[in-house]
Amino acid sequence: MPRRGLILQTRTHWLLLGLALLCSLVLFLYLLECAPQTDGNAPLPGVVGENYGKEYYQALLQEQEEHYQTRATSLKRQIAQLKQELQEMSEKMRSLQERKSVGANGIGYQGNKEQTPSDLLEFLHSQIDKAEVSIGAKLPSEYGVIPFESFTLMKVFQLEMGLTRHPEEKPVRKDKRDELVEVIEAGLEVINNPDEDDEQEDEDGPLGEKMVFNENDFIEGYYRTERDKGTQYELFFKKADLMEYRHVTLFRPFGPLMKVKSEMIDITRSIINIIVPLAERTEAFAQFMQNFRDVCIHQDKRIHLTVVYFGKEGLSKVKSILESVTSESNFHNYTLVSLNEEFNRGRGLNVGARAWDKGEVLMFFCDVDIYFSAEFLNSCRLNAEPGKKVFYPVVFSLYNPAIVYASQDVPPPVEQQLVHKKDSGFWRDFGFGMTCQYRSDFLTIGQYDFEALLCWTRNWKSPIYFKYLHHF
């Protein structure tokens, strides 16, 4: 009996021992499964032969904290940048919607008719009504004329800065560039989204779609500032495959840009009568006729030439040059008036203007040593208007090419000499000898008097064409 109880006790002991071993095995497998994954290439701390203390683990913990802090900072910065870009895009969309809603009352500024105070709009329109953009001004002398500055997409020609010392501003100063870019964009907005009162017709493109103008269609612009009223802008746009120009007048009355008018100008039938007073100087006249043939006869084809010749000496040579050029090109739109008098430029212009007997015509008073382009002739047509405007370009005088290009065996062609640099010439911003005006305006004055002419009409200036100086 005691022996049997001993055997049972022994079996129970081994059973408990087996269960303990089984539990230990299960616990070991669980620990292996739940242990954190480590980089197989990184050394494990606690390896035999290396002693790691508390400082090591603190440094390791600090390194991990810095890594996650840097990552969090980077994510916060990216989130802030995305928020800013989203805000800018929202503002641009809101600005575009406001431009659509403002219309003629203010181009490109916030607010609409309900938001803009009526007294402010009344004041802005009163500024336009008082400025020369709407009405002319009677001036005491030519010194009271506010000249226009000329600009293109890349250059600005400023009379106030002195064209002699600063022939052109390139690159344009940032604040001025931003102003002119804004004005050009406003002009495009007017053309591409015309109002009912605009003097222009909707045109379709070659595929029947609506014709849309962009900044590449901008030809030239003029601006001037009346100190007590605001700034006036005259903008001209043209598609390369069309003859019509789009003309937009804007005015900034020390506030939002205000549209004054938008119109289409057709110059396809506009004839220019070029009047040239001349005495002797047959070689210069031969050079003038070469440029006249290339530009007026072969390109423009809407020109009449009037030559008023003083004296008898050289008259036969001038007739021969005229007949040679005109017969070669089958051109017959010219008039030669002979005066047996001493040379007088004013007298020659008066006689040349009255020699035309076909009604109204645009006249260009020109000297024999002037070189001009077809683009200038179009500027002459665009900037002269009977009863309103006379065009006074500023001439660029070229120095003697034999001296400027003395280092070269032969001076370059004329086209390559037309460079606006201080070492090649200077702007004659002190003279008004060249002008484009309509015959009716000239006859209204009664005689050739530049002072009276300047007081009577506005003054337009643009660096378009060039004059040769044969001496310093």
CSV table of C-alpha atoms in Angstrom, one decimal:
chain,number,residue,atom,x,y,z
A,1,MET,CA,0.0,0.0,0.0
A,2,PRO,CA,2.7,2.6,0.8
A,3,ARG,CA,4.6,1.5,-2.3
A,4,ARG,CA,1.6,2.2,-4.5
A,5,GLY,CA,1.2,5.8,-3.1
A,6,LEU,CA,4.9,6.5,-3.8
A,7,ILE,CA,4.6,5.5,-7.4
A,8,LEU,CA,1.6,7.9,-7.8
A,9,GLN,CA,3.4,10.7,-6.2
A,10,THR,CA,6.4,10.2,-8.5
A,11,ARG,CA,4.1,10.3,-11.6
A,12,THR,CA,2.5,13.5,-10.4
A,13,HIS,CA,5.9,15.1,-9.9
A,14,TRP,CA,7.0,14.3,-13.5
A,15,LEU,CA,3.7,15.5,-14.9
A,16,LEU,CA,4.1,18.9,-13.2
A,17,LEU,CA,7.7,19.1,-14.4
A,18,GLY,CA,6.5,18.4,-18.0
A,19,LEU,CA,3.8,21.0,-17.8
A,20,ALA,CA,6.4,23.6,-16.5
A,21,LEU,CA,8.7,22.8,-19.4
A,22,LEU,CA,5.8,23.1,-21.9
A,23,CYS,CA,4.8,26.5,-20.4
A,24,SER,CA,8.5,27.7,-20.6
A,25,LEU,CA,8.7,26.7,-24.3
A,26,VAL,CA,5.4,28.5,-25.1
A,27,LEU,CA,6.6,31.6,-23.3
A,28,PHE,CA,9.9,31.5,-25.2
A,29,LEU,CA,8.2,31.2,-28.6
A,30,TYR,CA,5.9,34.1,-27.6
A,31,LEU,CA,8.8,36.3,-26.7
A,32,LEU,CA,10.5,35.5,-30.0
A,33,GLU,CA,7.4,36.4,-32.0
A,34,CYS,CA,6.8,39.7,-30.2
A,35,ALA,CA,10.4,40.9,-30.2
A,36,PRO,CA,11.0,44.2,-32.2
A,37,GLN,CA,12.5,43.8,-35.7
A,38,THR,CA,16.1,45.2,-36.0
A,39,ASP,CA,18.3,46.0,-38.9
A,40,GLY,CA,20.3,42.9,-39.8
A,41,ASN,CA,23.3,45.0,-40.7
A,42,ALA,CA,23.3,47.1,-37.5
A,43,PRO,CA,25.2,45.7,-34.5
A,44,LEU,CA,23.1,44.7,-31.6
A,45,PRO,CA,23.9,46.3,-28.2
A,46,GLY,CA,25.0,43.9,-25.5
A,47,VAL,CA,27.1,41.7,-27.7
A,48,VAL,CA,29.8,40.0,-25.9
A,49,GLY,CA,33.0,42.0,-26.0
A,50,GLU,CA,31.3,45.5,-25.9
A,51,ASN,CA,30.0,47.3,-22.9
A,52,TYR,CA,27.1,49.7,-23.3
A,53,GLY,CA,26.0,51.9,-20.5
A,54,LYS,CA,23.1,54.3,-19.7
A,55,GLU,CA,24.7,57.1,-21.7
A,56,TYR,CA,24.6,55.2,-24.9
A,57,TYR,CA,20.9,54.5,-24.7
A,58,GLN,CA,20.1,58.1,-23.8
A,59,ALA,CA,22.1,59.3,-26.8
A,60,LEU,CA,20.3,56.8,-29.1
A,61,LEU,CA,16.9,57.9,-27.7
A,62,GLN,CA,17.8,61.6,-28.3
A,63,GLU,CA,18.9,60.9,-31.9
A,64,GLN,CA,15.6,59.3,-32.6
A,65,GLU,CA,13.7,62.2,-31.1
A,66,GLU,CA,15.6,64.7,-33.2
A,67,HIS,CA,15.0,62.7,-36.3
A,68,TYR,CA,11.2,62.7,-35.8
A,69,GLN,CA,11.1,66.4,-34.8
A,70,THR,CA,12.9,67.3,-38.0
A,71,ARG,CA,10.5,65.2,-40.0
A,72,ALA,CA,7.5,66.8,-38.3
A,73,THR,CA,8.9,70.3,-38.9
A,74,SER,CA,9.3,69.5,-42.6
A,75,LEU,CA,5.8,68.3,-42.9
A,76,LYS,CA,4.5,71.4,-41.1
A,77,ARG,CA,6.4,73.6,-43.6
A,78,GLN,CA,5.0,71.7,-46.6
A,79,ILE,CA,1.5,72.1,-45.2
A,80,ALA,CA,1.9,75.8,-44.7
A,81,GLN,CA,3.3,76.2,-48.3
A,82,LEU,CA,0.3,74.3,-49.7
A,83,LYS,CA,-2.1,76.5,-47.7
A,84,GLN,CA,-0.4,79.7,-49.0
A,85,GLU,CA,-0.6,78.4,-52.6
A,86,LEU,CA,-4.3,77.5,-52.2
A,87,GLN,CA,-4.9,81.0,-50.8
A,88,GLU,CA,-3.1,82.7,-53.7
A,89,MET,CA,-5.1,80.6,-56.2
A,90,SER,CA,-8.3,81.6,-54.5
A,91,GLU,CA,-7.4,85.3,-54.6
A,92,LYS,CA,-6.6,85.0,-58.3
A,93,MET,CA,-9.9,83.4,-59.0
A,94,ARG,CA,-11.7,86.0,-57.0
A,95,SER,CA,-9.8,88.8,-58.8
A,96,LEU,CA,-10.7,87.4,-62.2
A,97,GLN,CA,-14.4,87.2,-61.2
A,98,GLU,CA,-14.3,90.8,-59.9
A,99,ARG,CA,-12.7,92.0,-63.2
A,100,LYS,CA,-15.6,90.5,-65.1
A,101,SER,CA,-18.1,92.2,-62.8
A,102,VAL,CA,-16.5,95.6,-62.7
A,103,GLY,CA,-16.8,96.3,-66.5
A,104,ALA,CA,-16.3,99.8,-67.6
A,105,ASN,CA,-16.4,101.4,-64.2
A,106,GLY,CA,-12.9,100.2,-63.2
A,107,ILE,CA,-10.6,97.7,-64.9
A,108,GLY,CA,-9.0,95.0,-62.7
A,109,TYR,CA,-9.9,96.3,-59.3
A,110,GLN,CA,-11.9,94.8,-56.5
A,111,GLY,CA,-15.5,95.7,-56.0
A,112,ASN,CA,-18.5,96.2,-58.3
A,113,LYS,CA,-20.9,99.0,-58.9
A,114,GLU,CA,-22.8,98.4,-55.7
A,115,GLN,CA,-19.6,98.2,-53.6
A,116,THR,CA,-18.0,101.3,-55.2
A,117,PRO,CA,-19.2,104.6,-53.7
A,118,SER,CA,-21.1,106.7,-56.2
A,119,ASP,CA,-19.3,109.9,-55.2
A,120,LEU,CA,-15.9,108.2,-55.9
A,121,LEU,CA,-17.0,107.2,-59.4
A,122,GLU,CA,-18.4,110.7,-60.0
A,123,PHE,CA,-15.0,112.1,-58.9
A,124,LEU,CA,-13.1,109.8,-61.2
A,125,HIS,CA,-15.2,110.5,-64.2
A,126,SER,CA,-14.9,114.3,-63.5
A,127,GLN,CA,-11.1,113.9,-63.6
A,128,ILE,CA,-11.4,112.3,-67.0
A,129,ASP,CA,-13.7,115.1,-68.2
A,130,LYS,CA,-11.2,117.8,-67.1
A,131,ALA,CA,-8.2,116.1,-68.6
A,132,GLU,CA,-6.9,116.6,-72.2
A,133,VAL,CA,-7.9,113.0,-73.0
A,134,SER,CA,-11.4,114.2,-73.5
A,135,ILE,CA,-11.0,117.9,-74.4
A,136,GLY,CA,-8.2,120.0,-75.8
A,137,ALA,CA,-6.3,122.6,-73.9
A,138,LYS,CA,-5.3,126.2,-74.9
A,139,LEU,CA,-1.7,126.6,-74.0
A,140,PRO,CA,0.3,129.9,-73.8
A,141,SER,CA,3.3,128.5,-75.6
A,142,GLU,CA,5.0,125.2,-76.7
A,143,TYR,CA,6.6,125.0,-73.2
A,144,GLY,CA,3.2,124.2,-71.8
A,145,VAL,CA,2.8,121.0,-73.8
A,146,ILE,CA,3.0,117.8,-71.8
A,147,PRO,CA,4.9,115.3,-74.1
A,148,PHE,CA,4.1,111.7,-74.5
A,149,GLU,CA,6.6,108.9,-73.6
A,150,SER,CA,6.8,106.0,-76.0
A,151,PHE,CA,7.0,102.3,-75.1
A,152,THR,CA,7.0,98.8,-76.5
A,153,LEU,CA,6.9,95.4,-74.7
A,154,MET,CA,10.7,95.6,-74.1
A,155,LYS,CA,11.7,99.3,-74.2
A,156,VAL,CA,10.7,102.7,-72.9
A,157,PHE,CA,11.7,106.1,-74.5
A,158,GLN,CA,11.5,108.9,-71.9
A,159,LEU,CA,11.9,112.5,-72.8
A,160,GLU,CA,12.0,113.7,-69.2
A,161,MET,CA,15.1,111.6,-68.5
A,162,GLY,CA,16.8,113.2,-71.6
A,163,LEU,CA,17.0,111.1,-74.7
A,164,THR,CA,20.5,112.4,-75.4
A,165,ARG,CA,22.0,110.8,-72.3
A,166,HIS,CA,19.5,107.9,-72.1
A,167,PRO,CA,18.5,106.8,-75.7
A,168,GLU,CA,16.3,104.0,-74.3
A,169,GLU,CA,15.5,102.3,-71.1
A,170,LYS,CA,16.3,98.6,-71.4
A,171,PRO,CA,15.7,96.7,-69.2
A,172,VAL,CA,12.8,98.7,-67.9
A,173,ARG,CA,12.7,99.6,-64.2
A,174,LYS,CA,10.6,97.1,-62.3
A,175,ASP,CA,7.9,99.5,-61.0
A,176,LYS,CA,7.5,101.0,-64.4
A,177,ARG,CA,7.4,97.6,-66.1
A,178,ASP,CA,4.7,96.4,-63.7
A,179,GLU,CA,2.7,99.5,-64.4
A,180,LEU,CA,2.9,99.1,-68.2
A,181,VAL,CA,2.2,95.4,-68.1
A,182,GLU,CA,-0.9,96.1,-66.1
A,183,VAL,CA,-2.0,98.7,-68.6
A,184,ILE,CA,-1.4,96.3,-71.6
A,185,GLU,CA,-3.4,93.6,-69.8
A,186,ALA,CA,-6.2,96.1,-69.2
A,187,GLY,CA,-6.2,97.0,-72.8
A,188,LEU,CA,-6.4,93.4,-73.8
A,189,GLU,CA,-9.4,92.9,-71.4
A,190,VAL,CA,-11.2,95.8,-73.1
A,191,ILE,CA,-10.6,94.5,-76.7
A,192,ASN,CA,-11.4,90.8,-75.9
A,193,ASN,CA,-14.5,91.7,-73.9
A,194,PRO,CA,-16.0,94.8,-75.6
A,195,ASP,CA,-18.9,96.7,-74.3
A,196,GLU,CA,-22.0,97.6,-76.4
A,197,ASP,CA,-20.8,101.2,-76.7
A,198,ASP,CA,-17.3,100.3,-78.1
A,199,GLU,CA,-16.7,101.4,-81.6
A,200,GLN,CA,-15.5,98.0,-82.9
A,201,GLU,CA,-17.0,94.9,-84.5
A,202,ASP,CA,-16.7,91.3,-83.4
A,203,GLU,CA,-14.3,89.5,-85.7
A,204,ASP,CA,-13.9,85.8,-86.3
A,205,GLY,CA,-10.6,84.0,-86.7
A,206,PRO,CA,-9.8,81.8,-89.8
A,207,LEU,CA,-11.7,78.8,-88.4
A,208,GLY,CA,-14.7,80.8,-87.3
A,209,GLU,CA,-13.7,81.1,-83.7
A,210,LYS,CA,-13.7,84.4,-81.8
A,211,MET,CA,-10.6,86.4,-82.4
A,212,VAL,CA,-8.6,86.8,-79.2
A,213,PHE,CA,-5.7,89.3,-78.8
A,214,ASN,CA,-2.7,88.7,-76.7
A,215,GLU,CA,0.4,90.7,-75.6
A,216,ASN,CA,2.3,89.6,-78.8
A,217,ASP,CA,-0.3,91.7,-80.7
A,218,PHE,CA,0.7,94.9,-78.9
A,219,ILE,CA,2.5,97.2,-81.3
A,220,GLU,CA,3.3,100.4,-79.4
A,221,GLY,CA,1.9,102.7,-76.7
A,222,TYR,CA,2.2,106.3,-75.5
A,223,TYR,CA,1.6,107.7,-72.0
A,224,ARG,CA,1.8,111.0,-70.2
A,225,THR,CA,0.8,112.3,-66.8
A,226,GLU,CA,-1.1,115.5,-65.9
A,227,ARG,CA,0.1,116.1,-62.4
A,228,ASP,CA,-3.3,117.3,-61.1
A,229,LYS,CA,-5.5,114.8,-63.0
A,230,GLY,CA,-3.9,111.5,-63.9
A,231,THR,CA,-2.1,109.4,-66.5
A,232,GLN,CA,-3.3,108.9,-70.0
A,233,TYR,CA,-2.4,105.7,-72.0
A,234,GLU,CA,-2.8,105.2,-75.8
A,235,LEU,CA,-2.4,101.6,-76.8
A,236,PHE,CA,-2.3,100.1,-80.3
A,237,PHE,CA,-2.8,96.4,-81.1
A,238,LYS,CA,-2.7,94.6,-84.5
A,239,LYS,CA,-2.9,91.0,-85.7
A,240,ALA,CA,0.0,90.1,-88.1
A,241,ASP,CA,-2.4,89.0,-90.9
A,242,LEU,CA,-4.7,92.0,-90.7
A,243,MET,CA,-4.4,95.7,-91.7
A,244,GLU,CA,-6.8,97.0,-89.0
A,245,TYR,CA,-5.4,98.3,-85.8
A,246,ARG,CA,-7.2,98.2,-82.4
A,247,HIS,CA,-6.8,101.5,-80.5
A,248,VAL,CA,-7.6,101.6,-76.7
A,249,THR,CA,-7.4,104.8,-74.6
A,250,LEU,CA,-7.1,104.4,-70.9
A,251,PHE,CA,-6.9,106.9,-68.1
A,252,ARG,CA,-5.8,106.5,-64.5
A,253,PRO,CA,-7.2,109.4,-62.5
A,254,PHE,CA,-5.0,108.7,-59.5
A,255,GLY,CA,-7.2,105.7,-58.8
A,256,PRO,CA,-8.5,102.7,-60.8
A,257,LEU,CA,-7.8,102.6,-64.5
A,258,MET,CA,-10.8,104.0,-66.4
A,259,LYS,CA,-11.7,103.1,-70.0
A,260,VAL,CA,-12.2,106.1,-72.2
A,261,LYS,CA,-12.8,104.5,-75.5
A,262,SER,CA,-12.1,101.4,-77.6
A,263,GLU,CA,-12.2,101.6,-81.4
A,264,MET,CA,-11.0,100.0,-84.6
A,265,ILE,CA,-8.8,102.1,-87.0
A,266,ASP,CA,-8.7,101.2,-90.7
A,267,ILE,CA,-5.7,102.8,-92.4
A,268,THR,CA,-5.9,100.8,-95.6
A,269,ARG,CA,-7.0,103.8,-97.7
A,270,SER,CA,-5.1,106.5,-95.8
A,271,ILE,CA,-2.8,108.3,-98.3
A,272,ILE,CA,0.2,110.3,-97.0
A,273,ASN,CA,1.4,113.3,-99.0
A,274,ILE,CA,5.1,113.5,-98.2
A,275,ILE,CA,6.3,117.1,-98.8
A,276,VAL,CA,10.0,117.7,-99.2
A,277,PRO,CA,11.4,121.2,-99.6
A,278,LEU,CA,14.8,121.1,-101.5
A,279,ALA,CA,17.5,123.2,-102.9
A,280,GLU,CA,20.5,121.6,-104.7
A,281,ARG,CA,21.7,118.6,-102.5
A,282,THR,CA,21.1,116.3,-105.4
A,283,GLU,CA,23.2,113.5,-103.9
A,284,ALA,CA,21.1,113.5,-100.7
A,285,PHE,CA,18.0,113.5,-102.9
A,286,ALA,CA,19.2,110.4,-104.8
A,287,GLN,CA,19.7,108.6,-101.5
A,288,PHE,CA,16.3,109.8,-100.3
A,289,MET,CA,14.7,108.4,-103.4
A,290,GLN,CA,16.3,105.0,-102.9
A,291,ASN,CA,14.7,104.8,-99.5
A,292,PHE,CA,11.4,106.2,-100.9
A,293,ARG,CA,11.4,103.5,-103.6
A,294,ASP,CA,12.0,100.6,-101.1
A,295,VAL,CA,9.6,101.8,-98.4
A,296,CYS,CA,6.8,103.8,-100.1
A,297,ILE,CA,6.6,102.3,-103.6
A,298,HIS,CA,7.4,98.6,-102.9
A,299,GLN,CA,6.0,98.3,-99.4
A,300,ASP,CA,3.4,100.9,-98.4
A,301,LYS,CA,2.0,101.9,-101.8
A,302,ARG,CA,-0.3,104.6,-100.3
A,303,ILE,CA,2.0,107.6,-100.8
A,304,HIS,CA,2.1,110.8,-102.9
A,305,LEU,CA,5.4,112.7,-103.1
A,306,THR,CA,5.5,116.5,-103.4
A,307,VAL,CA,9.0,118.0,-104.0
A,308,VAL,CA,9.3,121.8,-103.8
A,309,TYR,CA,12.5,122.8,-105.5
A,310,PHE,CA,14.1,126.2,-105.0
A,311,GLY,CA,16.4,127.7,-107.7
A,312,LYS,CA,17.5,126.5,-111.1
A,313,GLU,CA,20.8,124.9,-110.3
A,314,GLY,CA,20.4,121.1,-110.0
A,315,LEU,CA,16.7,121.2,-111.1
A,316,SER,CA,17.4,119.1,-114.2
A,317,LYS,CA,19.3,116.5,-112.0
A,318,VAL,CA,16.4,116.3,-109.6
A,319,LYS,CA,14.0,115.7,-112.5
A,320,SER,CA,16.2,113.0,-113.9
A,321,ILE,CA,16.3,111.2,-110.5
A,322,LEU,CA,12.5,111.4,-110.2
A,323,GLU,CA,11.9,110.1,-113.7
A,324,SER,CA,14.4,107.3,-113.3
A,325,VAL,CA,12.9,106.0,-110.0
A,326,THR,CA,9.3,106.4,-111.0
A,327,SER,CA,9.6,105.0,-114.5
A,328,GLU,CA,11.4,102.0,-113.2
A,329,SER,CA,8.7,101.3,-110.6
A,330,ASN,CA,5.8,102.5,-112.7
A,331,PHE,CA,5.0,105.1,-110.0
A,332,HIS,CA,3.2,108.3,-111.1
A,333,ASN,CA,1.9,109.8,-107.8
A,334,TYR,CA,4.4,112.7,-107.5
A,335,THR,CA,4.4,116.4,-108.0
A,336,LEU,CA,7.4,118.6,-108.7
A,337,VAL,CA,7.0,122.3,-107.9
A,338,SER,CA,9.7,124.7,-109.0
A,339,LEU,CA,10.3,128.1,-107.3
A,340,ASN,CA,12.9,130.5,-108.6
A,341,GLU,CA,13.6,131.8,-105.1
A,342,GLU,CA,16.1,131.4,-102.3
A,343,PHE,CA,15.5,128.3,-100.1
A,344,ASN,CA,13.0,128.8,-97.3
A,345,ARG,CA,11.7,125.6,-95.6
A,346,GLY,CA,8.5,127.2,-94.3
A,347,ARG,CA,7.7,128.7,-97.6
A,348,GLY,CA,8.3,125.3,-99.3
A,349,LEU,CA,6.0,123.5,-96.9
A,350,ASN,CA,3.3,126.1,-97.4
A,351,VAL,CA,3.5,125.8,-101.2
A,352,GLY,CA,3.6,122.0,-101.1
A,353,ALA,CA,0.5,121.8,-98.9
A,354,ARG,CA,-1.5,124.1,-101.2
A,355,ALA,CA,-0.3,122.2,-104.4
A,356,TRP,CA,-2.6,119.3,-103.4
A,357,ASP,CA,-6.0,119.8,-104.9
A,358,LYS,CA,-7.8,116.5,-104.1
A,359,GLY,CA,-9.4,117.5,-100.8
A,360,GLU,CA,-8.4,116.2,-97.4
A,361,VAL,CA,-5.1,114.4,-97.0
A,362,LEU,CA,-2.6,113.5,-94.3
A,363,MET,CA,0.7,115.3,-94.9
A,364,PHE,CA,4.2,114.4,-93.7
A,365,PHE,CA,6.6,117.3,-93.6
A,366,CYS,CA,10.0,115.7,-94.3
A,367,ASP,CA,13.6,116.7,-94.9
A,368,VAL,CA,15.7,115.2,-97.7
A,369,ASP,CA,18.2,113.6,-95.3
A,370,ILE,CA,15.5,111.6,-93.4
A,371,TYR,CA,15.4,107.8,-93.3
A,372,PHE,CA,12.1,106.3,-92.3
A,373,SER,CA,10.4,102.9,-92.4
A,374,ALA,CA,7.0,101.6,-93.3
A,375,GLU,CA,6.2,101.2,-89.6
A,376,PHE,CA,6.7,104.9,-89.1
A,377,LEU,CA,4.3,105.7,-91.9
A,378,ASN,CA,1.6,103.6,-90.1
A,379,SER,CA,2.5,105.4,-86.8
A,380,CYS,CA,1.9,108.7,-88.7
A,381,ARG,CA,-1.5,107.5,-89.8
A,382,LEU,CA,-2.5,106.2,-86.3
A,383,ASN,CA,-1.5,109.3,-84.4
A,384,ALA,CA,-2.8,112.1,-86.5
A,385,GLU,CA,-6.5,113.0,-86.5
A,386,PRO,CA,-8.2,115.9,-88.3
A,387,GLY,CA,-9.3,118.6,-85.9
A,388,LYS,CA,-7.8,116.8,-82.8
A,389,LYS,CA,-4.2,115.6,-83.1
A,390,VAL,CA,-0.9,116.4,-84.8
A,391,PHE,CA,2.0,113.9,-84.6
A,392,TYR,CA,5.5,115.3,-83.8
A,393,PRO,CA,8.1,112.4,-83.8
A,394,VAL,CA,11.4,112.8,-82.1
A,395,VAL,CA,14.3,112.3,-84.6
A,396,PHE,CA,17.4,110.3,-83.9
A,397,SER,CA,20.4,111.9,-85.6
A,398,LEU,CA,23.2,109.5,-86.7
A,399,TYR,CA,26.8,110.7,-86.6
A,400,ASN,CA,28.9,110.6,-89.8
A,401,PRO,CA,29.4,106.9,-90.5
A,402,ALA,CA,32.8,107.6,-92.0
A,403,ILE,CA,33.9,108.6,-88.5
A,404,VAL,CA,31.8,106.2,-86.4
A,405,TYR,CA,33.0,103.2,-88.4
A,406,ALA,CA,36.5,104.5,-89.2
A,407,SER,CA,38.0,101.2,-88.0
A,408,GLN,CA,36.2,99.3,-90.7
A,409,ASP,CA,37.1,99.4,-94.4
A,410,VAL,CA,33.6,100.0,-95.5
A,411,PRO,CA,30.7,101.3,-93.2
A,412,PRO,CA,27.9,98.7,-92.7
A,413,PRO,CA,24.6,99.0,-94.6
A,414,VAL,CA,22.2,101.7,-93.5
A,415,GLU,CA,19.9,99.2,-91.8
A,416,GLN,CA,22.7,98.1,-89.5
A,417,GLN,CA,23.6,101.7,-88.6
A,418,LEU,CA,20.1,102.3,-87.1
A,419,VAL,CA,21.1,101.6,-83.5
A,420,HIS,CA,20.1,103.7,-80.5
A,421,LYS,CA,23.5,104.2,-78.8
A,422,LYS,CA,25.3,107.2,-77.5
A,423,ASP,CA,28.3,106.5,-79.7
A,424,SER,CA,26.2,106.3,-82.9
A,425,GLY,CA,24.0,109.4,-82.5
A,426,PHE,CA,21.6,111.3,-80.3
A,427,TRP,CA,17.9,112.2,-79.9
A,428,ARG,CA,16.9,115.6,-81.3
A,429,ASP,CA,14.3,116.2,-78.5
A,430,PHE,CA,14.8,119.9,-78.8
A,431,GLY,CA,13.4,120.2,-82.4
A,432,PHE,CA,10.0,119.8,-84.1
A,433,GLY,CA,10.9,120.0,-87.7
A,434,MET,CA,9.1,116.7,-88.8
A,435,THR,CA,5.4,116.5,-88.3
A,436,CYS,CA,2.3,114.5,-89.5
A,437,GLN,CA,-0.9,116.5,-89.8
A,438,TYR,CA,-4.0,116.8,-91.9
A,439,ARG,CA,-4.2,119.5,-94.6
A,440,SER,CA,-7.4,121.0,-93.2
A,441,ASP,CA,-5.7,121.6,-89.9
A,442,PHE,CA,-2.7,123.2,-91.6
A,443,LEU,CA,-4.8,125.5,-93.7
A,444,THR,CA,-6.9,126.5,-90.6
A,445,ILE,CA,-3.7,127.9,-89.0
A,446,GLY,CA,-3.2,130.0,-92.1
A,447,GLN,CA,0.6,129.8,-92.3
A,448,TYR,CA,3.5,127.8,-91.3
A,449,ASP,CA,4.0,128.9,-87.7
A,450,PHE,CA,5.3,126.2,-85.3
A,451,GLU,CA,4.6,128.1,-82.2
A,452,ALA,CA,0.9,128.7,-83.1
A,453,LEU,CA,0.7,125.0,-84.2
A,454,LEU,CA,2.0,123.7,-80.9
A,455,CYS,CA,-0.5,125.9,-78.9
A,456,TRP,CA,-3.4,124.8,-81.1
A,457,THR,CA,-3.0,121.1,-80.9
A,458,ARG,CA,-1.6,118.3,-78.8
A,459,ASN,CA,2.0,117.2,-79.0
A,460,TRP,CA,2.9,113.6,-79.9
A,461,LYS,CA,6.4,112.2,-79.8
A,462,SER,CA,7.8,108.9,-80.7
A,463,PRO,CA,11.3,107.7,-81.6
A,464,ILE,CA,10.4,106.1,-85.0
A,465,TYR,CA,12.6,107.4,-87.7
A,466,PHE,CA,16.1,108.7,-88.2
A,467,LYS,CA,18.0,111.7,-89.6
A,468,TYR,CA,21.5,111.7,-90.9
A,469,LEU,CA,24.1,114.2,-89.8
A,470,HIS,CA,26.8,114.7,-92.4
A,471,HIS,CA,28.9,116.8,-89.9
A,472,PHE,CA,29.4,116.8,-86.2
